[in-house]
GROMACS .gro file of C-alpha atoms in nm:
model
  490
    1MET     CA    1   2.758 -14.483   4.725
    2THR     CA    2   2.692 -14.242   4.989
    3GLN     CA    3   2.576 -13.893   4.876
    4PRO     CA    4   2.748 -13.606   5.046
    5PRO     CA    5   2.535 -13.391   5.256
    6ASN     CA    6   2.359 -13.093   5.109
    7GLY     CA    7   2.575 -12.786   5.076
    8SER     CA    8   2.914 -13.014   5.113
    9ALA     CA    9   3.165 -13.030   4.860
   10GLY     CA   10   3.189 -13.366   4.664
   11PRO     CA   11   3.500 -13.555   4.619
   12PRO     CA   12   3.788 -13.419   4.421
   13GLY     CA   13   3.702 -13.411   4.043
   14SER     CA   14   3.336 -13.435   4.110
   15ARG     CA   15   3.103 -13.238   3.886
   16THR     CA   16   2.816 -13.222   4.124
   17PRO     CA   17   2.668 -12.858   4.123
   18THR     CA   18   2.680 -12.670   4.447
   19MET     CA   19   2.326 -12.580   4.566
   20PRO     CA   20   2.247 -12.246   4.722
   21ALA     CA   21   2.190 -12.261   5.073
   22VAL     CA   22   1.809 -12.245   5.175
   23PRO     CA   23   1.737 -12.027   5.461
   24PRO     CA   24   1.562 -12.207   5.752
   25PRO     CA   25   1.198 -12.144   5.776
   26GLY     CA   26   1.106 -11.814   5.943
   27ALA     CA   27   1.442 -11.655   5.873
   28PRO     CA   28   1.426 -11.296   5.716
   29LEU     CA   29   1.495 -11.248   5.361
   30ALA     CA   30   1.808 -11.069   5.246
   31PRO     CA   31   1.743 -10.707   5.114
   32VAL     CA   32   1.731 -10.660   4.743
   33ALA     CA   33   1.916 -10.363   4.601
   34PRO     CA   34   1.693 -10.097   4.432
   35ALA     CA   35   1.737 -10.034   4.057
   36PRO     CA   36   1.950  -9.719   3.978
   37ARG     CA   37   1.717  -9.407   3.921
   38GLY     CA   38   1.626  -9.362   3.551
   39ALA     CA   39   1.696  -9.727   3.472
   40VAL     CA   40   1.444  -9.900   3.245
   41PRO     CA   41   1.295 -10.200   3.438
   42PRO     CA   42   1.316 -10.529   3.231
   43PRO     CA   43   0.989 -10.659   3.073
   44PRO     CA   44   0.831 -10.929   3.266
   45ALA     CA   45   0.882 -11.290   3.156
   46GLY     CA   46   0.670 -11.380   2.866
   47ALA     CA   47   0.579 -11.014   2.768
   48PRO     CA   48   0.575 -10.933   2.397
   49ARG     CA   49   0.902 -10.782   2.263
   50ARG     CA   50   0.874 -10.402   2.234
   51THR     CA   51   0.958 -10.203   1.923
   52ALA     CA   52   1.303  -9.987   1.918
   53PHE     CA   53   1.077  -9.681   1.908
   54ALA     CA   54   0.889  -9.778   2.217
   55GLU     CA   55   1.207  -9.868   2.407
   56GLY     CA   56   1.385  -9.540   2.294
   57THR     CA   57   1.075  -9.338   2.417
   58GLU     CA   58   1.074  -9.532   2.757
   59ARG     CA   59   1.461  -9.452   2.787
   60LEU     CA   60   1.392  -9.072   2.711
   61ARG     CA   61   1.089  -9.082   2.982
   62ALA     CA   62   1.333  -9.244   3.223
   63ALA     CA   63   1.624  -9.012   3.157
   64ALA     CA   64   1.384  -8.718   3.209
   65THR     CA   65   1.338  -8.817   3.575
   66THR     CA   66   1.705  -8.709   3.643
   67GLU     CA   67   1.860  -8.368   3.613
   68PRO     CA   68   2.144  -8.497   3.395
   69GLY     CA   69   1.908  -8.647   3.162
   70ARG     CA   70   1.685  -8.347   3.159
   71LEU     CA   71   1.990  -8.131   3.078
   72ARG     CA   72   2.094  -8.356   2.789
   73LEU     CA   73   1.738  -8.350   2.645
   74ILE     CA   74   1.742  -7.945   2.673
   75GLY     CA   75   2.082  -7.929   2.512
   76ALA     CA   76   1.961  -8.142   2.212
   77VAL     CA   77   1.639  -7.950   2.173
   78LEU     CA   78   1.822  -7.618   2.187
   79ALA     CA   79   2.086  -7.743   1.938
   80LEU     CA   80   1.820  -7.874   1.698
   81LEU     CA   81   1.615  -7.543   1.724
   82VAL     CA   82   1.900  -7.313   1.645
   83VAL     CA   83   2.033  -7.526   1.359
   84ALA     CA   84   1.683  -7.562   1.215
   85PHE     CA   85   1.646  -7.180   1.240
   86GLY     CA   86   1.981  -7.120   1.059
   87ALA     CA   87   1.895  -7.385   0.788
   88VAL     CA   88   1.561  -7.248   0.710
   89GLY     CA   89   1.678  -6.892   0.731
   90ALA     CA   90   1.965  -6.969   0.489
   91TRP     CA   91   1.724  -7.147   0.252
   92GLN     CA   92   1.472  -6.885   0.236
   93MET     CA   93   1.722  -6.587   0.221
   94ASN     CA   94   1.905  -6.760  -0.054
   95ASP     CA   95   1.590  -6.814  -0.264
   96ARG     CA   96   1.488  -6.442  -0.205
   97ALA     CA   97   1.840  -6.314  -0.302
   98ASP     CA   98   1.843  -6.526  -0.617
   99ALA     CA   99   1.497  -6.403  -0.732
  100ALA     CA  100   1.619  -6.026  -0.660
  101ASP     CA  101   1.922  -6.114  -0.862
  102ASP     CA  102   1.705  -6.256  -1.142
  103VAL     CA  103   1.501  -5.919  -1.133
  104LEU     CA  104   1.810  -5.703  -1.189
  105HIS     CA  105   2.007  -5.932  -1.434
  106SER     CA  106   1.742  -6.145  -1.614
  107SER     CA  107   1.380  -6.107  -1.619
  108GLN     CA  108   1.377  -5.725  -1.650
  109PRO     CA  109   1.648  -5.698  -1.908
  110LEU     CA  110   1.455  -5.943  -2.115
  111THR     CA  111   1.140  -5.756  -2.060
  112ALA     CA  112   1.314  -5.450  -2.208
  113ALA     CA  113   1.459  -5.650  -2.493
  114SER     CA  114   1.122  -5.786  -2.584
  115ALA     CA  115   0.979  -5.430  -2.569
  116ALA     CA  116   1.291  -5.331  -2.810
  117ILE     CA  117   1.189  -5.602  -3.045
  118TYR     CA  118   0.830  -5.459  -3.058
  119ARG     CA  119   0.952  -5.115  -3.095
  120SER     CA  120   1.214  -5.201  -3.361
  121LEU     CA  121   0.959  -5.382  -3.577
  122ALA     CA  122   0.702  -5.095  -3.549
  123ASP     CA  123   0.986  -4.847  -3.612
  124ALA     CA  124   1.089  -5.045  -3.933
  125ASN     CA  125   0.736  -5.043  -4.040
  126THR     CA  126   0.719  -4.659  -4.004
  127ALA     CA  127   1.048  -4.607  -4.177
  128ALA     CA  128   0.935  -4.840  -4.475
  129SER     CA  129   0.629  -4.629  -4.515
  130SER     CA  130   0.802  -4.303  -4.501
  131GLY     CA  131   1.068  -4.413  -4.752
  132PHE     CA  132   0.787  -4.537  -4.978
  133LEU     CA  133   0.611  -4.181  -4.969
  134ALA     CA  134   0.943  -4.014  -5.052
  135GLY     CA  135   0.975  -4.250  -5.363
  136GLY     CA  136   1.282  -4.176  -5.569
  137GLN     CA  137   1.380  -3.897  -5.312
  138GLU     CA  138   1.399  -4.140  -5.022
  139THR     CA  139   1.710  -4.016  -4.811
  140LYS     CA  140   1.982  -4.234  -4.703
  141ALA     CA  141   1.916  -4.154  -4.353
  142SER     CA  142   1.557  -4.302  -4.398
  143ARG     CA  143   1.700  -4.611  -4.552
  144ASP     CA  144   1.961  -4.666  -4.293
  145LEU     CA  145   1.697  -4.617  -4.020
  146TYR     CA  146   1.489  -4.892  -4.166
  147GLU     CA  147   1.802  -5.129  -4.213
  148ARG     CA  148   1.907  -5.044  -3.855
  149ASP     CA  149   1.566  -5.135  -3.704
  150ILE     CA  150   1.558  -5.468  -3.894
  151ARG     CA  151   1.910  -5.558  -3.774
  152THR     CA  152   1.807  -5.462  -3.408
  153ALA     CA  153   1.490  -5.659  -3.416
  154ALA     CA  154   1.702  -5.961  -3.552
  155GLY     CA  155   1.957  -5.915  -3.278
  156LYS     CA  156   1.711  -5.879  -2.994
  157LEU     CA  157   1.538  -6.202  -3.111
  158VAL     CA  158   1.855  -6.390  -3.103
  159THR     CA  159   1.925  -6.264  -2.747
  160ALA     CA  160   1.572  -6.354  -2.643
  161ALA     CA  161   1.609  -6.704  -2.808
  162ASN     CA  162   1.921  -6.786  -2.603
  163SER     CA  163   1.743  -6.660  -2.281
  164SER     CA  164   1.418  -6.850  -2.343
  165GLU     CA  165   1.353  -7.216  -2.216
  166PRO     CA  166   1.348  -7.476  -2.495
  167GLY     CA  167   0.981  -7.566  -2.608
  168SER     CA  168   0.841  -7.274  -2.409
  169SER     CA  169   0.571  -7.061  -2.555
  170SER     CA  170   0.824  -6.768  -2.570
  171ALA     CA  171   1.061  -6.991  -2.764
  172LYS     CA  172   0.791  -7.070  -3.010
  173THR     CA  173   0.685  -6.712  -3.068
  174ILE     CA  174   1.060  -6.605  -3.112
  175GLU     CA  175   1.085  -6.886  -3.387
  176GLN     CA  176   0.766  -6.765  -3.567
  177LEU     CA  177   0.896  -6.403  -3.558
  178ASN     CA  178   1.244  -6.524  -3.714
  179THR     CA  179   1.029  -6.693  -3.997
  180LEU     CA  180   0.819  -6.390  -4.056
  181LEU     CA  181   1.095  -6.124  -4.048
  182PRO     CA  182   1.264  -6.203  -4.384
  183GLN     CA  183   0.918  -6.249  -4.525
  184TYR     CA  184   0.823  -5.890  -4.436
  185LYS     CA  185   1.153  -5.752  -4.559
  186GLY     CA  186   1.093  -5.927  -4.893
  187LEU     CA  187   0.744  -5.768  -4.926
  188VAL     CA  188   0.900  -5.412  -4.849
  189GLU     CA  189   1.177  -5.450  -5.111
  190ARG     CA  190   0.912  -5.560  -5.364
  191ALA     CA  191   0.715  -5.245  -5.281
  192ARG     CA  192   1.029  -5.033  -5.318
  193ALA     CA  193   1.126  -5.170  -5.653
  194ASN     CA  194   0.774  -5.127  -5.810
  195ASN     CA  195   0.740  -4.760  -5.638
  196ARG     CA  196   1.065  -4.675  -5.822
  197LEU     CA  197   0.934  -4.808  -6.147
  198GLY     CA  198   0.609  -4.603  -6.098
  199TYR     CA  199   0.392  -4.918  -6.073
  200PRO     CA  200   0.075  -4.891  -5.847
  201LEU     CA  201   0.145  -5.247  -5.746
  202GLY     CA  202   0.404  -5.099  -5.515
  203GLY     CA  203   0.136  -4.954  -5.283
  204ALA     CA  204  -0.038  -5.302  -5.275
  205TYR     CA  205   0.283  -5.479  -5.174
  206LEU     CA  206   0.342  -5.210  -4.899
  207ARG     CA  207  -0.011  -5.265  -4.756
  208TYR     CA  208   0.073  -5.638  -4.757
  209ALA     CA  209   0.375  -5.586  -4.572
  210ASN     CA  210   0.211  -5.350  -4.323
  211ASP     CA  211  -0.089  -5.615  -4.287
  212MET     CA  212   0.175  -5.869  -4.198
  213MET     CA  213   0.334  -5.645  -3.948
  214GLN     CA  214   0.017  -5.527  -3.778
  215ASN     CA  215  -0.167  -5.866  -3.768
  216GLN     CA  216   0.088  -6.111  -3.728
  217MET     CA  217   0.431  -5.988  -3.619
  218LEU     CA  218   0.333  -5.712  -3.377
  219PRO     CA  219   0.080  -5.926  -3.180
  220LYS     CA  220   0.350  -6.207  -3.151
  221ALA     CA  221   0.600  -5.949  -3.031
  222LYS     CA  222   0.336  -5.809  -2.780
  223SER     CA  223   0.287  -6.186  -2.666
  224LEU     CA  224   0.638  -6.212  -2.610
  225TYR     CA  225   0.658  -5.884  -2.418
  226THR     CA  226   0.358  -5.989  -2.194
  227SER     CA  227   0.525  -6.318  -2.123
  228GLU     CA  228   0.839  -6.164  -2.025
  229ASN     CA  229   0.639  -5.921  -1.803
  230GLU     CA  230   0.479  -6.217  -1.638
  231ARG     CA  231   0.810  -6.362  -1.562
  232LEU     CA  232   0.921  -6.052  -1.420
  233ARG     CA  233   0.614  -6.024  -1.179
  234ASP     CA  234   0.684  -6.378  -1.071
  235ASP     CA  235   1.034  -6.296  -0.974
  236TYR     CA  236   0.919  -6.002  -0.777
  237ALA     CA  237   0.677  -6.232  -0.608
  238ASP     CA  238   0.961  -6.480  -0.507
  239ALA     CA  239   1.190  -6.203  -0.383
  240THR     CA  240   0.952  -5.977  -0.168
  241PRO     CA  241   0.766  -6.211   0.078
  242TYR     CA  242   0.885  -6.221   0.429
  243PRO     CA  243   1.056  -6.539   0.536
  244TRP     CA  244   0.792  -6.608   0.789
  245ALA     CA  245   0.908  -6.962   0.858
  246ALA     CA  246   1.250  -6.877   0.950
  247LEU     CA  247   1.153  -6.579   1.139
  248ALA     CA  248   0.904  -6.783   1.341
  249LEU     CA  249   1.176  -7.051   1.415
  250GLY     CA  250   1.401  -6.757   1.520
  251VAL     CA  251   1.169  -6.620   1.768
  252ALA     CA  252   1.130  -6.970   1.917
  253ALA     CA  253   1.492  -7.044   1.941
  254VAL     CA  254   1.555  -6.709   2.120
  255ALA     CA  255   1.261  -6.766   2.348
  256VAL     CA  256   1.368  -7.132   2.441
  257LEU     CA  257   1.726  -7.011   2.507
  258VAL     CA  258   1.605  -6.742   2.737
  259TRP     CA  259   1.395  -6.994   2.916
  260ALA     CA  260   1.700  -7.232   2.949
  261GLN     CA  261   1.894  -6.955   3.110
  262ARG     CA  262   1.632  -6.853   3.347
  263ARG     CA  263   1.590  -7.229   3.443
  264ASN     CA  264   1.967  -7.239   3.495
  265TYR     CA  265   1.964  -6.941   3.713
  266ARG     CA  266   1.691  -7.068   3.930
  267ARG     CA  267   1.863  -7.401   3.990
  268THR     CA  268   2.215  -7.284   4.040
  269ASN     CA  269   2.184  -6.920   4.144
  270ARG     CA  270   2.443  -6.841   3.867
  271LEU     CA  271   2.352  -6.531   3.666
  272LEU     CA  272   2.503  -6.617   3.331
  273ASN     CA  273   2.607  -6.957   3.159
  274HIS     CA  274   2.857  -6.838   2.877
  275GLY     CA  275   2.767  -7.086   2.638
  276LEU     CA  276   2.385  -7.014   2.643
  277VAL     CA  277   2.451  -6.643   2.633
  278ALA     CA  278   2.678  -6.682   2.314
  279ALA     CA  279   2.394  -6.905   2.160
  280THR     CA  280   2.126  -6.651   2.234
  281ALA     CA  281   2.342  -6.365   2.113
  282SER     CA  282   2.412  -6.570   1.777
  283ALA     CA  283   2.040  -6.639   1.741
  284ALA     CA  284   1.924  -6.289   1.814
  285VAL     CA  285   2.183  -6.136   1.577
  286VAL     CA  286   2.059  -6.361   1.286
  287LEU     CA  287   1.698  -6.293   1.363
  288LEU     CA  288   1.745  -5.909   1.362
  289TRP     CA  289   1.982  -5.912   1.062
  290MET     CA  290   1.705  -6.138   0.875
  291ALA     CA  291   1.418  -5.910   0.964
  292VAL     CA  292   1.601  -5.572   0.904
  293GLY     CA  293   1.782  -5.708   0.580
  294HIS     CA  294   1.478  -5.825   0.431
  295THR     CA  295   1.266  -5.514   0.512
  296VAL     CA  296   1.542  -5.288   0.346
  297ALA     CA  297   1.546  -5.536   0.060
  298ARG     CA  298   1.174  -5.542   0.012
  299ALA     CA  299   1.176  -5.164   0.030
  300GLY     CA  300   1.428  -5.132  -0.251
  301LEU     CA  301   1.258  -5.386  -0.459
  302ASP     CA  302   0.912  -5.225  -0.411
  303ASP     CA  303   1.070  -4.895  -0.516
  304SER     CA  304   1.214  -5.040  -0.830
  305TYR     CA  305   0.885  -5.178  -0.943
  306ASP     CA  306   0.660  -4.875  -0.835
  307HIS     CA  307   0.923  -4.596  -0.982
  308GLY     CA  308   1.089  -4.818  -1.238
  309VAL     CA  309   0.904  -5.117  -1.387
  310ARG     CA  310   0.561  -4.950  -1.386
  311SER     CA  311   0.703  -4.636  -1.547
  312LEU     CA  312   0.888  -4.824  -1.802
  313ARG     CA  313   0.586  -5.022  -1.886
  314VAL     CA  314   0.378  -4.706  -1.962
  315LEU     CA  315   0.651  -4.531  -2.145
  316ASP     CA  316   0.717  -4.844  -2.378
  317ASP     CA  317   0.335  -4.864  -2.452
  318ALA     CA  318   0.334  -4.491  -2.520
  319ARG     CA  319   0.638  -4.523  -2.770
  320ILE     CA  320   0.468  -4.813  -2.942
  321ALA     CA  321   0.154  -4.608  -2.980
  322ALA     CA  322   0.337  -4.330  -3.132
  323LEU     CA  323   0.520  -4.548  -3.366
  324SER     CA  324   0.174  -4.705  -3.464
  325ALA     CA  325   0.036  -4.363  -3.512
  326ARG     CA  326   0.309  -4.255  -3.745
  327SER     CA  327   0.289  -4.569  -3.961
  328ASN     CA  328  -0.085  -4.523  -3.995
  329GLU     CA  329  -0.029  -4.156  -4.078
  330ASN     CA  330   0.197  -4.266  -4.368
  331LEU     CA  331  -0.039  -4.534  -4.480
  332THR     CA  332  -0.316  -4.298  -4.524
  333LEU     CA  333  -0.129  -4.120  -4.786
  334VAL     CA  334  -0.003  -4.455  -4.945
  335SER     CA  335  -0.354  -4.603  -4.958
  336ARG     CA  336  -0.535  -4.281  -5.083
  337GLY     CA  337  -0.850  -4.413  -4.959
  338ALA     CA  338  -0.830  -4.762  -5.099
  339ASP     CA  339  -0.905  -4.918  -4.758
  340THR     CA  340  -1.209  -4.803  -4.561
  341VAL     CA  341  -1.405  -4.912  -4.254
  342GLU     CA  342  -1.759  -4.814  -4.163
  343VAL     CA  343  -1.780  -4.567  -3.862
  344ASN     CA  344  -2.121  -4.465  -3.736
  345GLY     CA  345  -2.274  -4.568  -4.085
  346VAL     CA  346  -1.996  -4.356  -4.273
  347ASP     CA  347  -1.698  -4.506  -4.455
  348GLU     CA  348  -1.373  -4.365  -4.334
  349ASP     CA  349  -1.015  -4.420  -4.427
  350LYS     CA  350  -0.896  -4.729  -4.224
  351TYR     CA  351  -0.552  -4.593  -4.148
  352ASP     CA  352  -0.688  -4.255  -4.034
  353VAL     CA  353  -0.929  -4.422  -3.790
  354GLU     CA  354  -0.655  -4.626  -3.671
  355PHE     CA  355  -0.422  -4.311  -3.650
  356ASN     CA  356  -0.681  -4.138  -3.421
  357ALA     CA  357  -0.706  -4.449  -3.200
  358SER     CA  358  -0.322  -4.473  -3.159
  359MET     CA  359  -0.301  -4.097  -3.077
  360LYS     CA  360  -0.568  -4.148  -2.803
  361THR     CA  361  -0.369  -4.426  -2.666
  362LEU     CA  362  -0.055  -4.212  -2.669
  363ASP     CA  363  -0.242  -3.925  -2.486
  364GLN     CA  364  -0.360  -4.158  -2.218
  365GLY     CA  365  -0.017  -4.321  -2.180
  366LEU     CA  366   0.169  -3.960  -2.157
  367ALA     CA  367  -0.081  -3.852  -1.884
  368ARG     CA  368  -0.014  -4.172  -1.690
  369ALA     CA  369   0.360  -4.163  -1.737
  370GLU     CA  370   0.363  -3.808  -1.592
  371SER     CA  371   0.161  -3.904  -1.304
  372LEU     CA  372   0.419  -4.181  -1.233
  373ALA     CA  373   0.728  -3.980  -1.263
  374ASP     CA  374   0.856  -3.900  -0.912
  375ASP     CA  375   1.102  -3.646  -1.003
  376LYS     CA  376   1.165  -3.365  -1.245
  377ALA     CA  377   1.430  -3.536  -1.449
  378GLY     CA  378   1.151  -3.807  -1.515
  379ALA     CA  379   0.864  -3.579  -1.555
  380GLN     CA  380   1.018  -3.312  -1.789
  381PRO     CA  381   1.070  -3.531  -2.105
  382VAL     CA  382   0.715  -3.660  -2.078
  383LYS     CA  383   0.592  -3.291  -2.061
  384THR     CA  384   0.795  -3.224  -2.387
  385ALA     CA  385   0.650  -3.520  -2.550
  386THR     CA  386   0.300  -3.407  -2.457
  387ASP     CA  387   0.365  -3.062  -2.620
  388ASP     CA  388   0.505  -3.228  -2.927
  389MET     CA  389   0.198  -3.469  -2.948
  390GLN     CA  390  -0.044  -3.166  -2.945
  391GLU     CA  391   0.149  -3.005  -3.220
  392TRP     CA  392   0.157  -3.318  -3.430
  393LYS     CA  393  -0.229  -3.358  -3.394
  394ARG     CA  394  -0.257  -2.994  -3.523
  395ARG     CA  395  -0.040  -3.043  -3.815
  396HIS     CA  396  -0.214  -3.389  -3.897
  397THR     CA  397  -0.543  -3.210  -3.930
  398GLN     CA  398  -0.384  -2.963  -4.172
  399ALA     CA  399  -0.256  -3.256  -4.382
  400ARG     CA  400  -0.589  -3.440  -4.379
  401ASP     CA  401  -0.761  -3.099  -4.494
  402LYS     CA  402  -0.516  -3.072  -4.774
  403ASP     CA  403  -0.553  -3.443  -4.882
  404ASN     CA  404  -0.943  -3.417  -4.859
  405ASP     CA  405  -0.930  -3.102  -5.081
  406GLY     CA  406  -0.731  -3.282  -5.336
  407ASP     CA  407  -0.405  -3.109  -5.265
  408TYR     CA  408  -0.192  -3.432  -5.231
  409GLN     CA  409   0.135  -3.288  -5.280
  410ASP     CA  410   0.111  -3.029  -4.994
  411ALA     CA  411  -0.048  -3.310  -4.771
  412LEU     CA  412   0.263  -3.519  -4.841
  413TYR     CA  413   0.495  -3.208  -4.750
  414LEU     CA  414   0.299  -3.178  -4.410
  415VAL     CA  415   0.362  -3.538  -4.335
  416ILE     CA  416   0.723  -3.618  -4.444
  417GLY     CA  417   0.863  -3.262  -4.533
  418GLY     CA  418   1.057  -3.136  -4.834
  419SER     CA  419   0.867  -2.820  -4.899
  420ASP     CA  420   1.037  -2.469  -4.852
  421ASP     CA  421   0.723  -2.318  -4.743
  422PRO     CA  422   0.769  -2.244  -4.371
  423GLU     CA  423   0.381  -2.300  -4.328
  424LEU     CA  424   0.423  -2.658  -4.439
  425LYS     CA  425   0.599  -2.790  -4.125
  426PRO     CA  426   0.591  -3.183  -4.136
  427THR     CA  427   0.440  -3.392  -3.873
  428GLY     CA  428   0.760  -3.613  -3.889
  429ASP     CA  429   0.930  -3.343  -3.677
  430CYS     CA  430   0.676  -3.373  -3.408
  431PHE     CA  431   0.684  -3.759  -3.412
  432ALA     CA  432   1.070  -3.742  -3.389
  433GLY     CA  433   1.034  -3.528  -3.091
  434VAL     CA  434   0.779  -3.747  -2.911
  435ASP     CA  435   0.997  -4.054  -2.958
  436GLU     CA  436   1.312  -3.880  -2.858
  437SER     CA  437   1.160  -3.720  -2.546
  438LEU     CA  438   1.011  -4.065  -2.458
  439GLY     CA  439   1.357  -4.238  -2.517
  440ALA     CA  440   1.500  -3.996  -2.270
  441ALA     CA  441   1.238  -4.067  -2.010
  442VAL     CA  442   1.292  -4.445  -2.056
  443ASP     CA  443   1.674  -4.407  -2.004
  444HIS     CA  444   1.602  -4.211  -1.674
  445GLU     CA  445   1.348  -4.460  -1.553
  446GLN     CA  446   1.577  -4.750  -1.640
  447ALA     CA  447   1.855  -4.608  -1.430
  448GLU     CA  448   1.594  -4.552  -1.148
  449PHE     CA  449   1.509  -4.914  -1.174
  450GLU     CA  450   1.861  -5.053  -1.162
  451ARG     CA  451   1.969  -4.823  -0.862
  452ALA     CA  452   1.666  -4.931  -0.657
  453ALA     CA  453   1.671  -5.296  -0.751
  454ALA     CA  454   2.056  -5.299  -0.674
  455ASP     CA  455   2.008  -5.169  -0.328
  456GLY     CA  456   1.717  -5.429  -0.274
  457ARG     CA  457   1.946  -5.709  -0.370
  458ASP     CA  458   2.257  -5.586  -0.189
  459ALA     CA  459   2.054  -5.565   0.142
  460MET     CA  460   2.054  -5.936   0.129
  461THR     CA  461   2.424  -5.993   0.048
  462GLY     CA  462   2.586  -6.250   0.287
  463LEU     CA  463   2.255  -6.311   0.476
  464PRO     CA  464   2.231  -6.691   0.359
  465ALA     CA  465   2.581  -6.763   0.459
  466GLY     CA  466   2.580  -6.557   0.759
  467ALA     CA  467   2.260  -6.717   0.885
  468ALA     CA  468   2.422  -7.055   0.851
  469VAL     CA  469   2.747  -6.987   1.014
  470LEU     CA  470   2.594  -6.785   1.321
  471ALA     CA  471   2.329  -7.073   1.354
  472LEU     CA  472   2.615  -7.336   1.382
  473LEU     CA  473   2.812  -7.114   1.635
  474GLY     CA  474   2.487  -7.077   1.823
  475ALA     CA  475   2.431  -7.451   1.853
  476ALA     CA  476   2.790  -7.516   1.946
  477GLY     CA  477   2.739  -7.257   2.218
  478ALA     CA  478   2.413  -7.414   2.366
  479LEU     CA  479   2.588  -7.768   2.376
  480LEU     CA  480   2.896  -7.615   2.551
  481GLY     CA  481   2.684  -7.434   2.795
  482VAL     CA  482   2.476  -7.748   2.883
  483GLY     CA  483   2.801  -7.946   2.877
  484ARG     CA  484   2.957  -7.748   3.180
  485ARG     CA  485   2.641  -7.793   3.377
  486LEU     CA  486   2.653  -8.164   3.304
  487ALA     CA  487   3.018  -8.177   3.421
  488GLU     CA  488   2.916  -8.065   3.774
  489TYR     CA  489   2.755  -8.419   3.809
  490ARG     CA  490   3.054  -8.626   3.729
   0.00000   0.00000   0.00000
């Protein structure tokens, strides 16, 4: 069968493929159309297959060779940078706002509650010794004071237990205090019962109760107070640092947005791009709001610490020293020389030595509190307490002289009162004056703390949400602004 010539069609129904025409020798080759600009050339035959990342990188590199491709990259970078700025800013400011709120409503109130536990226990111990000295003439007011202090300590322990983390050292300390409190109260009741019957064993029971208070309960209460103070410091440390990461991202976002607008102006001679201007304004507002808002918040929190927390801590320590001094003064008359310690080779009454140490601490605390007071309302109660302390020292010396001369009854009058002699003014009045003045100073400093801490917290109100919303608006503006430029190439 004769084959058709090359390039001719075969008979109908034939499946012989049509061969491409071969140009004659020496004829010029047909021109090949160039690949579009920005297109990725196919890999050569037999080359290993590239990874998706490599292909994506190659596409980005190829896209960057065209103006539309560059605009798309610029728009993506701008949107991501502004969104990152808003997200990091919202996160950091939310953490600082939460820490500031904890300072105001959690850690500082718990610190005050732990101080109240210590103070109530020490005051109960003082009231118990005063009632013991009065014997059968113990007044209802003295008894009620003791019972009120015990109830206050128990109530504050419940509050602290509810606010502490299970299994923490604070929770264990509170549990131990809850166990010791009824034991202490039992010893005091035994001391009272034996004292009313005239048995000397009452004094021993009271000393046992005081030892339990001084060596077990008060150190644990002090440990709880210290732990809550550390928690308060941690909250301040979380609330006051500047959000450097967010601020750095904000500066970068504004700088890149300004650069994009300058680039747009140089290529199009158009002064403004509304989308980019809106994005720049949004980022700048967030950046300024964050910097100014946190600066104001930091100033308020620092003020609440310097003129609130520090003063409260010193005043609490001073009140505790006054309570300890009063308790030891009473126990000096209860023990009547039964407990002694060696001081410079001489045996001295144990409780009188501890009284002098507590008064020295009180004197130093009052001087420190007066130096920290930043207004007359805070300084005046401290000055009054200092005057009462000096009078207390003078009367205590008189009482000790009476007791050392064997005049126990007059010494007792000089400590707890009960005499009609105007010369026998009791030290109890001075202690009450010191405690009342320090209480007034504490109330004033507490109000100062709450005002300054609230101002600091309020300065960050709305910042996390505002940063997030404005950042999203800024990202949308950047994309719209770049989108308008891209539309010019269609």
